[in-house]
Coordinates of C-alpha atoms in Angstrom, one line a residue:
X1 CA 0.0 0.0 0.0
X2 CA 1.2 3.4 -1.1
X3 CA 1.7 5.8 2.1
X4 CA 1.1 9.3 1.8
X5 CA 4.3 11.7 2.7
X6 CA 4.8 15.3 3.0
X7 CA 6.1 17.5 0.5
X8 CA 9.4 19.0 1.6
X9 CA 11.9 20.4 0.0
X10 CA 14.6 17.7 0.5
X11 CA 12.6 15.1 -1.9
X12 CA 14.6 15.7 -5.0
X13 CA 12.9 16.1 -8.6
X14 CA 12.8 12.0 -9.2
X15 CA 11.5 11.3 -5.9
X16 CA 8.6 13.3 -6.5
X17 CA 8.2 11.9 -10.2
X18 CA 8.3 8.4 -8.7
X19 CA 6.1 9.1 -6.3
X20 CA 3.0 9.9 -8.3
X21 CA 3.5 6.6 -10.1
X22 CA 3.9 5.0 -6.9
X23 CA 0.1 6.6 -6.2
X24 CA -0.6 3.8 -8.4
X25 CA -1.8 0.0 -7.2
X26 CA -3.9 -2.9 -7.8
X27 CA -6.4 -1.1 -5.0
X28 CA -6.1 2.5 -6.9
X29 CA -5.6 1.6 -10.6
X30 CA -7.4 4.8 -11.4
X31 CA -7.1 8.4 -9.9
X32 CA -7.7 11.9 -10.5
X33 CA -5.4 14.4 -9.5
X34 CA -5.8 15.5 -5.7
X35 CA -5.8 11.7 -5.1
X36 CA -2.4 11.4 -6.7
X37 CA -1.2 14.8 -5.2
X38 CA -2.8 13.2 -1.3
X39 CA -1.5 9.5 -2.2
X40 CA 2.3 10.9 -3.5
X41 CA 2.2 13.5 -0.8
X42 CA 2.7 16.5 -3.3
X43 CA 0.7 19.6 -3.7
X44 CA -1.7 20.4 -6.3
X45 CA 0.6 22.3 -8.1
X46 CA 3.4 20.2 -8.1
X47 CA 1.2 17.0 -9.4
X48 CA -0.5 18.6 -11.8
X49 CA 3.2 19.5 -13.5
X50 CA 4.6 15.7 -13.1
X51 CA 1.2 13.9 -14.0
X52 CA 0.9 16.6 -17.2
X53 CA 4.9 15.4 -18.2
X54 CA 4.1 12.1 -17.3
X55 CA 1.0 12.1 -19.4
X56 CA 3.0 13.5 -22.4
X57 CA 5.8 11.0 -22.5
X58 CA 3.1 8.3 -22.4
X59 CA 3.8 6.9 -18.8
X60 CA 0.2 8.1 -17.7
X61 CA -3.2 8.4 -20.0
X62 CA -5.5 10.9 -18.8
X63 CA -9.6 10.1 -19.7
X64 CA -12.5 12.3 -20.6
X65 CA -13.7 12.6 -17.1
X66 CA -9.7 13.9 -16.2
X67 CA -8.6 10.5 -14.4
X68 CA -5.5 9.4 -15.1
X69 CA -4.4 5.5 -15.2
X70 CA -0.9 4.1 -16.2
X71 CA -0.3 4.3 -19.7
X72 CA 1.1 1.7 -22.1
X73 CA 4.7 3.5 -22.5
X74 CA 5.5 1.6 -19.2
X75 CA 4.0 -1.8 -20.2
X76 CA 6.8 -1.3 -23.0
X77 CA 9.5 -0.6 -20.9
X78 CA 8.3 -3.7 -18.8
X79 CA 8.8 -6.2 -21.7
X80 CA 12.1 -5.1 -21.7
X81 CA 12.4 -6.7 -18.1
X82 CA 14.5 -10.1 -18.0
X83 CA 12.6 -11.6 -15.0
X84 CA 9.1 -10.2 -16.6
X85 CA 7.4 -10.3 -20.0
X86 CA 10.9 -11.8 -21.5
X87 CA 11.0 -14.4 -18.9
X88 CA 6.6 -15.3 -19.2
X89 CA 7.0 -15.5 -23.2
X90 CA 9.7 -18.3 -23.2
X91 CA 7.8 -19.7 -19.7
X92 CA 4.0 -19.3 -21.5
X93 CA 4.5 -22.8 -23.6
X94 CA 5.3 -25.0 -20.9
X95 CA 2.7 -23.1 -18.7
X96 CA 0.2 -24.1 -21.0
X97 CA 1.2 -27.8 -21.0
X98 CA 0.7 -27.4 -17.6
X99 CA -2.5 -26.2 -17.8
X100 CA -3.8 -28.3 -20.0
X101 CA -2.2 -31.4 -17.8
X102 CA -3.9 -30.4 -15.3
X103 CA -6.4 -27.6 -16.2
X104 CA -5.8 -26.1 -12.8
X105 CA -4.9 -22.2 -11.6
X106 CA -1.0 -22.0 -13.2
X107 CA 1.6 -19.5 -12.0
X108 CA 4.8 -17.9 -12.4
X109 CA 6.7 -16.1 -10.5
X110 CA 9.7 -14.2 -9.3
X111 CA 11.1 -13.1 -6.2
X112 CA 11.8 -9.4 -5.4
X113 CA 13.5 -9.0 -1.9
X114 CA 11.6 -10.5 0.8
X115 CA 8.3 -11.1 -1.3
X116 CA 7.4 -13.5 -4.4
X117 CA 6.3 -11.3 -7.9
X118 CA 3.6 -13.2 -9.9
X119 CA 4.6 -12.6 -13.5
X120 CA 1.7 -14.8 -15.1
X121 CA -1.2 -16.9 -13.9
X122 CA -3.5 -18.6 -16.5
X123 CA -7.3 -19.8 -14.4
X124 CA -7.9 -22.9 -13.9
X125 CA -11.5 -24.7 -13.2
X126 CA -11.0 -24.6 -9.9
X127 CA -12.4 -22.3 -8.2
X128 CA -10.5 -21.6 -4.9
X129 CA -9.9 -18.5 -2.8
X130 CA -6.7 -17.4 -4.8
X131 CA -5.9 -13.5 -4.7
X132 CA -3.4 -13.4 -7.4
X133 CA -2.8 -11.7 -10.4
X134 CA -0.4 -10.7 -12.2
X135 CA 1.6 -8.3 -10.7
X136 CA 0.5 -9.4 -7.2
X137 CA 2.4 -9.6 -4.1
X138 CA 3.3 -12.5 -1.2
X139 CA 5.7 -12.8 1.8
X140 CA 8.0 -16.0 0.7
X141 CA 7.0 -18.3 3.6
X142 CA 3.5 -18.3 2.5
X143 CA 3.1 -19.4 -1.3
X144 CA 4.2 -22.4 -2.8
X145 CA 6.5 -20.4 -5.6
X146 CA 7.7 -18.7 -2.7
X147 CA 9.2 -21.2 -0.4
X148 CA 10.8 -23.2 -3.8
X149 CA 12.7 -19.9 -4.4
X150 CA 13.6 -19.3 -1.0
X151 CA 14.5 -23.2 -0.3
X152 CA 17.4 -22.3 -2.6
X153 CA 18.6 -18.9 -1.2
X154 CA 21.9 -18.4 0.5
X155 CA 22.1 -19.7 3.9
X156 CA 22.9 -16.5 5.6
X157 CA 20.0 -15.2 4.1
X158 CA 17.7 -18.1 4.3
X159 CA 18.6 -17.7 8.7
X160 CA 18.1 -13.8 7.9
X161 CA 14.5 -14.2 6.9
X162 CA 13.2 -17.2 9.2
X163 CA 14.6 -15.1 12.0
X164 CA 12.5 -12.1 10.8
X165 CA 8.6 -11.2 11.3
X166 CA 6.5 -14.1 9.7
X167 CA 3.2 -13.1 8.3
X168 CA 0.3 -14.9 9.0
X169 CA -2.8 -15.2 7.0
X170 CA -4.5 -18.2 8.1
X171 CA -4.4 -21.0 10.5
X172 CA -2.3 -22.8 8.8
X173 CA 0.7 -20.3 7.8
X174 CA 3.9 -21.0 8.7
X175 CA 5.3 -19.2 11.5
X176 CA 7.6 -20.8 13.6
X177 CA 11.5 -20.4 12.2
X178 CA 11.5 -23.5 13.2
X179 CA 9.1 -25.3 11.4
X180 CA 10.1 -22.7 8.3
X181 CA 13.6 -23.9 8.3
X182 CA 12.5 -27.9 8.3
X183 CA 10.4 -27.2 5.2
X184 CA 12.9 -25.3 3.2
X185 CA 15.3 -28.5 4.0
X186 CA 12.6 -30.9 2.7
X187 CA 11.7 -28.6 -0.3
X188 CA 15.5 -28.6 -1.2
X189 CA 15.5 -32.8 -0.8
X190 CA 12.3 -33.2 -2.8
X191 CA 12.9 -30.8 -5.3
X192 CA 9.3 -29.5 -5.0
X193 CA 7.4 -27.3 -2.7
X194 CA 3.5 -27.8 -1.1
X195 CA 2.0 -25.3 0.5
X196 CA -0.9 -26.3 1.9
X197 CA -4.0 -23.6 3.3
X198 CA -1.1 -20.9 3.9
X199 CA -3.0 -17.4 2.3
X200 CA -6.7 -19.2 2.1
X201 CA -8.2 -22.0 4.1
X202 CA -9.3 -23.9 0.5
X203 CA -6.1 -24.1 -1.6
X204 CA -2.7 -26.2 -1.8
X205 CA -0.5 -25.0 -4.0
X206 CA 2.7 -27.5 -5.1
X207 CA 5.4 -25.2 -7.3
X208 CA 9.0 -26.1 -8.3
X209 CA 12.0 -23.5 -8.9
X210 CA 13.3 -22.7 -12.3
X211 CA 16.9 -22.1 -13.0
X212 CA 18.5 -20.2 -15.4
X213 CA 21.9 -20.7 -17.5
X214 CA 24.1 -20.9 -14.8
X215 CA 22.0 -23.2 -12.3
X216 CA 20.9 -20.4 -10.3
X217 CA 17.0 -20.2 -9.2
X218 CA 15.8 -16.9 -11.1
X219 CA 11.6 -18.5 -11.0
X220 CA 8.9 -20.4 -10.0
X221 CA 6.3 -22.2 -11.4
X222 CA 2.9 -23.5 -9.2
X223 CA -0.2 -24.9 -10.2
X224 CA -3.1 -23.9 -7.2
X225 CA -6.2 -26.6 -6.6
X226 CA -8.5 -26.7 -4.4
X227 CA -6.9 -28.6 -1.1
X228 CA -10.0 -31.1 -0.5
X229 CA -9.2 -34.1 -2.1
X230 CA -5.9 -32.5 -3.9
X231 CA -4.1 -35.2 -5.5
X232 CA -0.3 -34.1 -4.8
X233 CA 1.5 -37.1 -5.8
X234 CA -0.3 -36.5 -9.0
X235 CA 0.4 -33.0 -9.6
X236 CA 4.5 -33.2 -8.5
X237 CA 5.9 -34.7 -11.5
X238 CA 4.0 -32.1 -14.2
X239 CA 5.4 -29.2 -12.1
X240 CA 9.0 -30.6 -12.1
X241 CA 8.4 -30.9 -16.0
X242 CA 7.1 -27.3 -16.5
X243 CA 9.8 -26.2 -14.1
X244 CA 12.6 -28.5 -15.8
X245 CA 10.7 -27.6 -19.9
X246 CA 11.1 -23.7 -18.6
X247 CA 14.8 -24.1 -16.9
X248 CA 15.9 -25.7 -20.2
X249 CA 14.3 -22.9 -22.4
X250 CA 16.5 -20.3 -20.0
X251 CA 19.5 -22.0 -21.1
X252 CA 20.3 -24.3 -18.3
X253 CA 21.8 -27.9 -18.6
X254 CA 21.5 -30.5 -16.0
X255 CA 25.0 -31.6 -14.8
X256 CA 25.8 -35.4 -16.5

């Protein structure tokens, strides 16, 4: 969520042009211009001139009614993105197979910091309590995708983030470091990831990393089902294969 900040004169020029985009969310995808000047923390004035420059290199669109929304100029500069639209049109193929294996809720993500990035999701039958989309946000402990990424973190930074503040969204989220630390272990021997009720008390998700060229984890791919009667043996070896079909279009090469 976007918090609202004062207008001083120590913000420099880009800080306030980042700001109004920042305005911006899946909760506020449209806004006129005192709610970009209240949710940026700038006066009138001063968003007026950065949403009109904005507006004229393309970054925002401005409608009939004067509401502004994010313009396609940025969606361009996204594609550009190695861990975004690159990475989801060599992914899209394999997350189709998976789909149609399956015909389940599909995703793929990234990680950004402490949180996992969902870069594309295609719906499934299913119909479970899943609030994702694409450009959505979860802590890593909590999502399938997430713990496969974080399973293959550094182990310095692994202990840094089991020993900070754990989220929890239901029941069944994990938040003992403890318990965190024995299911990154088990996601690293298995070489998949269940999550099972962690974000909504009706979905099990089961995700496997991707790796790029070197053999690094850069992804991961889930599918989401609905956790009464999920069939998880059943679902683990056509996420390896999406994960292993995506890894191999990234340029990796399993060791002999």
């Amino acid at each position: 969520m976007t918090t609202t900040r004062p207008e001083t004169a120590a913000r420099s020029a880009p800080d306030r042009l980042l700001a109004v985009l920042a305005a911006f969310d899946h909760e506020h995808t449209a806004l006129s211009l005192s709610d970009i000047g209240r949710r940026a923390g700038l006066t009138l004035t001063t968003a007026h001139r950065l949403a009109g420059a904005l507006t004229e290199w393309g970054a925002l669109e401005r409608d009939a009614s004067g509401v502004y929304h994010v313009g396609l100029r940025l969606w361009e500069i996204a594609a550009l993105a190695p861990r975004g639209l690159a990475l989801r049109q060599l992914a899209l193929p394999y997350l189709e197979d998976l789909y149609e294996s399956t015909h389940e809720n599909v995703q793929l993500a990234v990680r950004d910091g402490t949180e996992v990035v969902y870069t594309e999701w295609i719906s499934g039958r299913s119909a479970v309590g899943v609030h994702i989309r694409v450009g959505a946000r979860w802590p890593l402990h909590a999502t399938g995708v997430g713990l496969a990424l974080l399973a293959h973190d550094e182990p310095d930074l692994q202990e840094a983030y089991c020993a900070g503040p754990l989220a929890s969204f239901t029941p069944y989220t994990i938040t003992d470091p403890v318990r965190l630390r024995r299911v990154l272990a088990e996601v690293r021997r298995a070489g998949v990831a269940v999550s099972d009720r962690q974000v909504t008390d009706d979905a099990l998700s089961v995700a496997a990393a991707v790796r790029g060229p070197g053999g690094a984890v850069v992804a991961a791919v889930s599918v989401v089902v609905p956790q009464v009667d999920a069939q998880v043996p059943a679902l683990i070896p056509a996420v390896r294969l999406a994960a292993r079909g995506i890894s191999r279009a990234l340029g990796w090469r399993p060791q002999p």
